[in-house]
Amino acid sequence: MSDKNAFEPKIIGFMCNWCSYRAADLAGTARLKYPPNIRIIRVMCSGRIDPTFVLNAFARGADAVMVAGCHPGECHYVDQNYKAMRRYAMLKHTLTQMGLEPERFRLVWASAAEGQQLAEAITQLVEAVRPLGPLHWSGNWEENGHRHEALESILKEHEAAMEVTE
Amino acid sequence: MTTTATQETTKTKGKLALYWAASCGGCEIAVLAINEKILDVAAAFDIVFWPVAVDAKVRDVEKMPDKSIDVCLFNGGIRTSEQEYMAQLLRKKSKVLVAFGSCAHEGCIPGLANLSSREEVFEAAYAQGDSTENPDGVRPQHETPMPEGPLYLPVFYDTLKTLDQTVPVDYYLPGCPPEAENIWAAITAILEGKLPPAGSVIGPNTTVCDECPRKRTEKKIKKFLRTYQVKPDEKTCLLELGLVCCGIATRAGCGALCPKVNSPCIGCHGPNDGVHDYGARLMSALASVIDSQDPEEIDQIIREGIPDPVGTFYRFSLAGSQLRRRKKQVAGNGVKRG
Amino acid sequence: MAEKLGIYVCHCGSNIAGMVDVEEVARWAGKQIADVAVARDYKFMCSSLGQQMIEEDIRKLGLTRVVVAACSPHLHEKTFRRACANAKLNPYLCQLTNIREHCSWVSTDREAATAKAKALVYAAAERVKWQQPLEPMPVKVNPRTLVVGGGIAGLQATLELADAGYEVYLVERSPSIGGHMAQFDKTFPTLDCSACILTPKMSEVGQHERVRMLTYSELEEVSGSVGHFRVKIRKKARYVDENLCTGCGICVEKCPRKVIDHEFEAGLGYRKAIYTPFPQAVPRIPVIDTQACIYFERGKCRACEKVCPTNAIAFDQKDETIEIDVGNIILATGWKMFDCRRLPQYGYGRLPNVYTNLEFERLCNAAGPTGGKIVLRDRKTEPRSVAIIHCVGSRDVKTNEYCSAVCCMAALKFGHLVLEKTKAKVYSFYIDMRTNQKGYEEFYQRLLEEGMIFVRGKVAEVTDAARLPSEHGQLIVQVEDTLLGKQRRIPVDMVILMGAMEPQADAKELGLKCGISCSMAGWYTERHPKLDPVATMTDGVFVAGVCQGPKDIPASVAQGAAAAARVQALITKGTVMIEPVVASINEEACSGCRICNNLCPFNAIEYDEDKGVSRVITAMCKGCGTCVAACPAGVISGAHFSNQQILAEIQGALWDANPNGNGLGGDGHASSAGDTQPSLVAG
């Protein structure tokens, strides 16, 4: 990174033990290069990926989330990745209503042999999210409409009111 | 002299406060639904603060020593600066603070306004409403200059918060409103000093299905339906009929009131213990049993069957959920960090 | 939590240290992360010295949790778990985080890679605090084994096990065992006769008291797991009673219907409607081909029935499903021939004298349709020149990218046979000559001496369109000779296409049944390409032979034997330890909503009608965690991948995401109090 202050998205990747995590291993073994923005969390199967985790990652400040599993029909646990597929669709539907840009949440299928494809998908995700800027979800309520000033003014009012009565 | 007398009464009688923040007020009425037992409450407690029923002033509370109120039942979410102030004040003055009812617990219906911004809420309330006549476009202002000095209105926040997002809460009494039996059970527990560990939600740790008399089988859903599209019988699980019945994810304690009258559970009791996000539980469970492996069909089933996902999955819990609100267009986004 | 963490950051020589400032990561972890008692970096954590260091720290400092930041858990998770176990720390309290494959090797910026490594270490440290000690569960191993596929790899595995004293079920899809090797004439490089070395093995299997052969049968369904699989096998109707048939062959002789044999004879020969694939077939019990049989076609004939001396013909036979219990499964399902019609430029199927390698094997086989005479399709003319084209359907992005491994040697073998049996000139058109096993290069040298002509270049076209009068009536091979650097047209009488080995059409489907996956090319994925080439991701399922990837006979035999040895090790041990990473349901809290009931492909979830709760059958659970994520009440927990563990991992991984405070409480629960509090209520 030439500009140290440039925005670099922080991305959480949930990957299944058998295909996508191994694809990421393979990308490493093959010395493929992709941006360092993704932090991979291993689960046994994409079917383990609970929407709670995705929401939690966003709430904790992730700028994007990638969910990755074996190709449909190639799940190590027969067909559990279809559950991941359905949950992704459901979550995407909800997150759209919550105002999240679609680029920030992505589902990727990668077999253990597809290190190259996974590396490309990660690169694409980073490049798609960079121009969107930080998500900083908790910023949605941190400031909350001049809250601090408002509270201070209440104190002042009350002090003033007390003075009148006493 | 008077001081001694007060101390004597505290020994025998506890001090109870009740407060109403951002909620419809149904919780206040629910307190009365314990019927004649309210007399027992009156016998056990001095009600030191209950604006809706008892004439007491905020400044009286402000003057009370810290932790001098034994129990405060606080209903409603935190939408304004005044409510936040009251929450902080009552927290400071109370030994036990109970988030009473869904609004204080999870934000409830008022929390769904977190899908909009303050400006949008004002626009709906002061301009767009069918019964609204406001040709001058007047909006509430925090400060209004008057000859006698400025007058203040509480600041209306952008985001409604739950009570525990504002101050630490000891117990939660779920429900919209809490059922009389549960209120009484909680009060009894308080009276007898048999309180569960701090932070507990008072109620059974199982879901509505446990109390639902309908027969459940394995689930496969090809289509989600709205209530008007289904004529339920009295035996079949409503979810299996295609209705989004939230009973699977919702804490029991209501006796499956809604499913018993052919109406799907809408989830007012919130989740079981240990659940981090109520809506996520529903989304995950319902998505898992969709009967399709085709991404386009799956999308269609979801889009057509659940047109309002946040309203469906987070009807009572949006403010208390992990994401709390809809992403705002300005604040929090595009803001450089560090 | 008053845990004591040890954090160990590996340099991996320069593999990690070259891109990640490992010393800084260790130093930082010691300061930044709560409950860290010691944080060290070391040249090679996986070395015995590295392991000793961890073990000593556990003993001396009383560590309760260990984080190793090194390579992929697929490589060294076991190593570090063992080190912990040596020091009496439960191995599941050790977390390996991958800062090599997922960080140093894929990054180009040292500062960014170091920051990423820190986040990964933080994530592992937060996670490990929630990890629970787990104990593997012992499961008894059924000493019976199922071998799927009766080719040379499967036969070898079967014999190894049976000879060692264990019972084996051998399932073969075709009517006889033997596989592709039974079709071959000679085997390279020794040129011994394929049948002479194979048939003794076949009959040994056929007669073995501990082998139950199920030929003309297919695997339907597999349930259970290592030690106790239950397998359903569909035994297709042969229309011949195996118990009565003596294999005399009269029925075959008398059968009036003769059809082209596309299977064993590769379309060059004929067989009857009732047939044994080849004379040495094991078992010798024939099969009625219902597509060809006159009785099945017209409802009358039954000639075979009339001549059978033992009344073994059974037209009313039905497919039968057999259930067997086995402890282990060896898949040796082999390969199928590349369809050379897919490359029309080589003219197969259009130009009569273009042969496939399998056809040519039959052509020069003494027991084949021409009695071993190498002749053109007219069955009489001996070719005066033969072209052998390599890599047909191999090493080509349009068909298969892989090398089929055996074709160079087979081509040399063909060259030798043509030179030996005819006066023809033999050309080999190769891309690269691959002769890299024992005796192979010598065989190549021998063919060079014998006068086989080698042209290096990928053939562009085989055509019968003559340009010169001398080419007339011949096949012209158009090729760029890359050694001479010019285009050549070589007229020949016969062309042999060295078609590729391809995965069986249903390899993926069968793999799914057994819980194993295929590579993109379609070969079964072994557990480790180098260090564990016969085991698979599913314990108790092994692979041998070409189904795992193209290979020759010696390699297939070696793999068959290796798989058998692995199985024997399990049987001898008697019990296997099953990963304790399984789901469990809190029955107290389960309301019996039954959402989870049909989510488990392994049928590990049962519903208790009386209690109205669901339950996980631990021995059948494979630990995918899908039900854990699906439970709407949140009452299913997944060992070693609990919600708390994963949420803590997310928290750690995003430790630097919101420097201004992320507004969430420490327990990952968004709604707990923790927003920045201006303490404005006057005290």
mmCIF file with all atom_site columns, N, CA, C and O in Angstrom, chain C residues 283-310:
data_model
loop_
_atom_site.group_PDB
_atom_site.id
_atom_site.type_symbol
_atom_site.label_atom_id
_atom_site.label_alt_id
_atom_site.label_comp_id
_atom_site.label_asym_id
_atom_site.label_entity_id
_atom_site.label_seq_id
_atom_site.pdbx_PDB_ins_code
_atom_site.Cartn_x
_atom_site.Cartn_y
_atom_site.Cartn_z
_atom_site.occupancy
_atom_site.B_iso_or_equiv
_atom_site.pdbx_formal_charge
_atom_site.auth_seq_id
_atom_site.auth_comp_id
_atom_site.auth_asym_id
_atom_site.auth_atom_id
_atom_site.pdbx_PDB_model_num
ATOM 1   N N  . PRO C 1 283 ? -16.744 -64.638 -11.702 1.00 0.00 ? 283 PRO C N  1
ATOM 2   C CA . PRO C 1 283 ? -17.143 -66.051 -11.802 1.00 0.00 ? 283 PRO C CA 1
ATOM 3   C C  . PRO C 1 283 ? -17.479 -66.402 -13.246 1.00 0.00 ? 283 PRO C C  1
ATOM 4   O O  . PRO C 1 283 ? -17.685 -65.525 -14.072 1.00 0.00 ? 283 PRO C O  1
ATOM 5   N N  . ARG C 1 284 ? -17.575 -67.696 -13.498 1.00 0.00 ? 284 ARG C N  1
ATOM 6   C CA . ARG C 1 284 ? -17.844 -68.105 -14.881 1.00 0.00 ? 284 ARG C CA 1
ATOM 7   C C  . ARG C 1 284 ? -19.336 -68.126 -15.174 1.00 0.00 ? 284 ARG C C  1
ATOM 8   O O  . ARG C 1 284 ? -19.775 -68.636 -16.190 1.00 0.00 ? 284 ARG C O  1
ATOM 9   N N  . ILE C 1 285 ? -20.090 -67.570 -14.276 1.00 0.00 ? 285 ILE C N  1
ATOM 10  C CA . ILE C 1 285 ? -21.545 -67.578 -14.433 1.00 0.00 ? 285 ILE C CA 1
ATOM 11  C C  . ILE C 1 285 ? -21.956 -66.528 -15.464 1.00 0.00 ? 285 ILE C C  1
ATOM 12  O O  . ILE C 1 285 ? -21.604 -65.354 -15.329 1.00 0.00 ? 285 ILE C O  1
ATOM 13  N N  . PRO C 1 286 ? -22.660 -66.933 -16.509 1.00 0.00 ? 286 PRO C N  1
ATOM 14  C CA . PRO C 1 286 ? -23.027 -65.966 -17.535 1.00 0.00 ? 286 PRO C CA 1
ATOM 15  C C  . PRO C 1 286 ? -24.139 -65.015 -17.105 1.00 0.00 ? 286 PRO C C  1
ATOM 16  O O  . PRO C 1 286 ? -24.746 -65.189 -16.050 1.00 0.00 ? 286 PRO C O  1
ATOM 17  N N  . VAL C 1 287 ? -24.375 -64.024 -17.941 1.00 0.00 ? 287 VAL C N  1
ATOM 18  C CA . VAL C 1 287 ? -25.364 -63.001 -17.700 1.00 0.00 ? 287 VAL C CA 1
ATOM 19  C C  . VAL C 1 287 ? -26.194 -62.880 -18.968 1.00 0.00 ? 287 VAL C C  1
ATOM 20  O O  . VAL C 1 287 ? -25.647 -62.996 -20.071 1.00 0.00 ? 287 VAL C O  1
ATOM 21  N N  . ILE C 1 288 ? -27.488 -62.645 -18.812 1.00 0.00 ? 288 ILE C N  1
ATOM 22  C CA . ILE C 1 288 ? -28.290 -62.401 -20.014 1.00 0.00 ? 288 ILE C CA 1
ATOM 23  C C  . ILE C 1 288 ? -28.386 -60.904 -20.232 1.00 0.00 ? 288 ILE C C  1
ATOM 24  O O  . ILE C 1 288 ? -28.771 -60.154 -19.323 1.00 0.00 ? 288 ILE C O  1
ATOM 25  N N  . ASP C 1 289 ? -28.006 -60.500 -21.432 1.00 0.00 ? 289 ASP C N  1
ATOM 26  C CA . ASP C 1 289 ? -28.107 -59.097 -21.817 1.00 0.00 ? 289 ASP C CA 1
ATOM 27  C C  . ASP C 1 289 ? -29.541 -58.878 -22.303 1.00 0.00 ? 289 ASP C C  1
ATOM 28  O O  . ASP C 1 289 ? -29.903 -59.303 -23.402 1.00 0.00 ? 289 ASP C O  1
ATOM 29  N N  . THR C 1 290 ? -30.355 -58.226 -21.467 1.00 0.00 ? 290 THR C N  1
ATOM 30  C CA . THR C 1 290 ? -31.790 -58.121 -21.783 1.00 0.00 ? 290 THR C CA 1
ATOM 31  C C  . THR C 1 290 ? -32.030 -57.274 -23.032 1.00 0.00 ? 290 THR C C  1
ATOM 32  O O  . THR C 1 290 ? -33.048 -57.405 -23.689 1.00 0.00 ? 290 THR C O  1
ATOM 33  N N  . GLN C 1 291 ? -31.054 -56.419 -23.373 1.00 0.00 ? 291 GLN C N  1
ATOM 34  C CA . GLN C 1 291 ? -31.193 -55.615 -24.584 1.00 0.00 ? 291 GLN C CA 1
ATOM 35  C C  . GLN C 1 291 ? -31.068 -56.477 -25.833 1.00 0.00 ? 291 GLN C C  1
ATOM 36  O O  . GLN C 1 291 ? -31.628 -56.158 -26.882 1.00 0.00 ? 291 GLN C O  1
ATOM 37  N N  . ALA C 1 292 ? -30.312 -57.563 -25.717 1.00 0.00 ? 292 ALA C N  1
ATOM 38  C CA . ALA C 1 292 ? -30.022 -58.385 -26.887 1.00 0.00 ? 292 ALA C CA 1
ATOM 39  C C  . ALA C 1 292 ? -30.860 -59.657 -26.931 1.00 0.00 ? 292 ALA C C  1
ATOM 40  O O  . ALA C 1 292 ? -31.117 -60.213 -28.002 1.00 0.00 ? 292 ALA C O  1
ATOM 41  N N  . CYS C 1 293 ? -31.287 -60.140 -25.800 1.00 0.00 ? 293 CYS C N  1
ATOM 42  C CA . CYS C 1 293 ? -31.928 -61.448 -25.700 1.00 0.00 ? 293 CYS C CA 1
ATOM 43  C C  . CYS C 1 293 ? -33.254 -61.493 -26.477 1.00 0.00 ? 293 CYS C C  1
ATOM 44  O O  . CYS C 1 293 ? -34.081 -60.584 -26.372 1.00 0.00 ? 293 CYS C O  1
ATOM 45  N N  . ILE C 1 294 ? -33.416 -62.515 -27.261 1.00 0.00 ? 294 ILE C N  1
ATOM 46  C CA . ILE C 1 294 ? -34.624 -62.658 -28.091 1.00 0.00 ? 294 ILE C CA 1
ATOM 47  C C  . ILE C 1 294 ? -35.857 -62.828 -27.203 1.00 0.00 ? 294 ILE C C  1
ATOM 48  O O  . ILE C 1 294 ? -36.915 -62.273 -27.473 1.00 0.00 ? 294 ILE C O  1
ATOM 49  N N  . TYR C 1 295 ? -35.686 -63.574 -26.121 1.00 0.00 ? 295 TYR C N  1
ATOM 50  C CA . TYR C 1 295 ? -36.831 -63.787 -25.230 1.00 0.00 ? 295 TYR C CA 1
ATOM 51  C C  . TYR C 1 295 ? -37.302 -62.459 -24.645 1.00 0.00 ? 295 TYR C C  1
ATOM 52  O O  . TYR C 1 295 ? -38.498 -62.167 -24.610 1.00 0.00 ? 295 TYR C O  1
ATOM 53  N N  . PHE C 1 296 ? -36.372 -61.642 -24.212 1.00 0.00 ? 296 PHE C N  1
ATOM 54  C CA . PHE C 1 296 ? -36.766 -60.359 -23.624 1.00 0.00 ? 296 PHE C CA 1
ATOM 55  C C  . PHE C 1 296 ? -37.335 -59.424 -24.684 1.00 0.00 ? 296 PHE C C  1
ATOM 56  O O  . PHE C 1 296 ? -38.130 -58.557 -24.398 1.00 0.00 ? 296 PHE C O  1
ATOM 57  N N  . GLU C 1 297 ? -36.933 -59.674 -25.932 1.00 0.00 ? 297 GLU C N  1
ATOM 58  C CA . GLU C 1 297 ? -37.395 -58.815 -27.013 1.00 0.00 ? 297 GLU C CA 1
ATOM 59  C C  . GLU C 1 297 ? -38.771 -59.265 -27.504 1.00 0.00 ? 297 GLU C C  1
ATOM 60  O O  . GLU C 1 297 ? -39.681 -58.449 -27.675 1.00 0.00 ? 297 GLU C O  1
ATOM 61  N N  . ARG C 1 298 ? -38.904 -60.579 -27.725 1.00 0.00 ? 298 ARG C N  1
ATOM 62  C CA . ARG C 1 298 ? -40.123 -61.060 -28.380 1.00 0.00 ? 298 ARG C CA 1
ATOM 63  C C  . ARG C 1 298 ? -40.954 -62.002 -27.512 1.00 0.00 ? 298 ARG C C  1
ATOM 64  O O  . ARG C 1 298 ? -42.001 -62.469 -27.930 1.00 0.00 ? 298 ARG C O  1
ATOM 65  N N  . GLY C 1 299 ? -40.431 -62.333 -26.356 1.00 0.00 ? 299 GLY C N  1
ATOM 66  C CA . GLY C 1 299 ? -41.204 -63.198 -25.458 1.00 0.00 ? 299 GLY C CA 1
ATOM 67  C C  . GLY C 1 299 ? -41.077 -64.681 -25.765 1.00 0.00 ? 299 GLY C C  1
ATOM 68  O O  . GLY C 1 299 ? -41.746 -65.498 -25.163 1.00 0.00 ? 299 GLY C O  1
ATOM 69  N N  . LYS C 1 300 ? -40.257 -65.027 -26.735 1.00 0.00 ? 300 LYS C N  1
ATOM 70  C CA . LYS C 1 300 ? -39.990 -66.462 -26.903 1.00 0.00 ? 300 LYS C CA 1
ATOM 71  C C  . LYS C 1 300 ? -38.574 -66.717 -27.374 1.00 0.00 ? 300 LYS C C  1
ATOM 72  O O  . LYS C 1 300 ? -37.910 -65.803 -27.874 1.00 0.00 ? 300 LYS C O  1
ATOM 73  N N  . CYS C 1 301 ? -38.136 -67.938 -27.206 1.00 0.00 ? 301 CYS C N  1
ATOM 74  C CA . CYS C 1 301 ? -36.791 -68.432 -27.520 1.00 0.00 ? 301 CYS C CA 1
ATOM 75  C C  . CYS C 1 301 ? -36.410 -69.381 -26.402 1.00 0.00 ? 301 CYS C C  1
ATOM 76  O O  . CYS C 1 301 ? -36.655 -70.570 -26.485 1.00 0.00 ? 301 CYS C O  1
ATOM 77  N N  . ARG C 1 302 ? -35.905 -68.818 -25.287 1.00 0.00 ? 302 ARG C N  1
ATOM 78  C CA . ARG C 1 302 ? -35.548 -69.606 -24.094 1.00 0.00 ? 302 ARG C CA 1
ATOM 79  C C  . ARG C 1 302 ? -34.661 -70.793 -24.427 1.00 0.00 ? 302 ARG C C  1
ATOM 80  O O  . ARG C 1 302 ? -34.728 -71.828 -23.767 1.00 0.00 ? 302 ARG C O  1
ATOM 81  N N  . ALA C 1 303 ? -33.844 -70.633 -25.496 1.00 0.00 ? 303 ALA C N  1
ATOM 82  C CA . ALA C 1 303 ? -32.961 -71.721 -25.902 1.00 0.00 ? 303 ALA C CA 1
ATOM 83  C C  . ALA C 1 303 ? -32.013 -72.097 -24.775 1.00 0.00 ? 303 ALA C C  1
ATOM 84  O O  . ALA C 1 303 ? -31.777 -73.275 -24.496 1.00 0.00 ? 303 ALA C O  1
ATOM 85  N N  . CYS C 1 304 ? -31.494 -71.080 -24.105 1.00 0.00 ? 304 CYS C N  1
ATOM 86  C CA . CYS C 1 304 ? -30.536 -71.340 -23.029 1.00 0.00 ? 304 CYS C CA 1
ATOM 87  C C  . CYS C 1 304 ? -31.164 -72.205 -21.949 1.00 0.00 ? 304 CYS C C  1
ATOM 88  O O  . CYS C 1 304 ? -30.544 -73.121 -21.410 1.00 0.00 ? 304 CYS C O  1
ATOM 89  N N  . GLU C 1 305 ? -32.431 -71.863 -21.656 1.00 0.00 ? 305 GLU C N  1
ATOM 90  C CA . GLU C 1 305 ? -33.123 -72.591 -20.595 1.00 0.00 ? 305 GLU C CA 1
ATOM 91  C C  . GLU C 1 305 ? -33.233 -74.080 -20.962 1.00 0.00 ? 305 GLU C C  1
ATOM 92  O O  . GLU C 1 305 ? -33.049 -74.955 -20.120 1.00 0.00 ? 305 GLU C O  1
ATOM 93  N N  . LYS C 1 306 ? -33.518 -74.284 -22.256 1.00 0.00 ? 306 LYS C N  1
ATOM 94  C CA . LYS C 1 306 ? -33.693 -75.675 -22.710 1.00 0.00 ? 306 LYS C CA 1
ATOM 95  C C  . LYS C 1 306 ? -32.400 -76.472 -22.589 1.00 0.00 ? 306 LYS C C  1
ATOM 96  O O  . LYS C 1 306 ? -32.422 -77.652 -22.254 1.00 0.00 ? 306 LYS C O  1
ATOM 97  N N  . VAL C 1 307 ? -31.270 -75.825 -22.871 1.00 0.00 ? 307 VAL C N  1
ATOM 98  C CA . VAL C 1 307 ? -30.021 -76.606 -22.892 1.00 0.00 ? 307 VAL C CA 1
ATOM 99  C C  . VAL C 1 307 ? -29.336 -76.696 -21.537 1.00 0.00 ? 307 VAL C C  1
ATOM 100 O O  . VAL C 1 307 ? -28.471 -77.529 -21.338 1.00 0.00 ? 307 VAL C O  1
ATOM 101 N N  . CYS C 1 308 ? -29.746 -75.832 -20.602 1.00 0.00 ? 308 CYS C N  1
ATOM 102 C CA . CYS C 1 308 ? -29.017 -75.806 -19.335 1.00 0.00 ? 308 CYS C CA 1
ATOM 103 C C  . CYS C 1 308 ? -29.194 -77.109 -18.568 1.00 0.00 ? 308 CYS C C  1
ATOM 104 O O  . CYS C 1 308 ? -30.307 -77.500 -18.252 1.00 0.00 ? 308 CYS C O  1
ATOM 105 N N  . PRO C 1 309 ? -28.089 -77.784 -18.274 1.00 0.00 ? 309 PRO C N  1
ATOM 106 C CA . PRO C 1 309 ? -28.202 -79.077 -17.589 1.00 0.00 ? 309 PRO C CA 1
ATOM 107 C C  . PRO C 1 309 ? -28.596 -78.955 -16.122 1.00 0.00 ? 309 PRO C C  1
ATOM 108 O O  . PRO C 1 309 ? -29.002 -79.943 -15.516 1.00 0.00 ? 309 PRO C O  1
ATOM 109 N N  . THR C 1 310 ? -28.460 -77.762 -15.542 1.00 0.00 ? 310 THR C N  1
ATOM 110 C CA . THR C 1 310 ? -28.756 -77.655 -14.101 1.00 0.00 ? 310 THR C CA 1
ATOM 111 C C  . THR C 1 310 ? -29.964 -76.756 -13.833 1.00 0.00 ? 310 THR C C  1
ATOM 112 O O  . THR C 1 310 ? -30.200 -76.377 -12.683 1.00 0.00 ? 310 THR C O  1
#
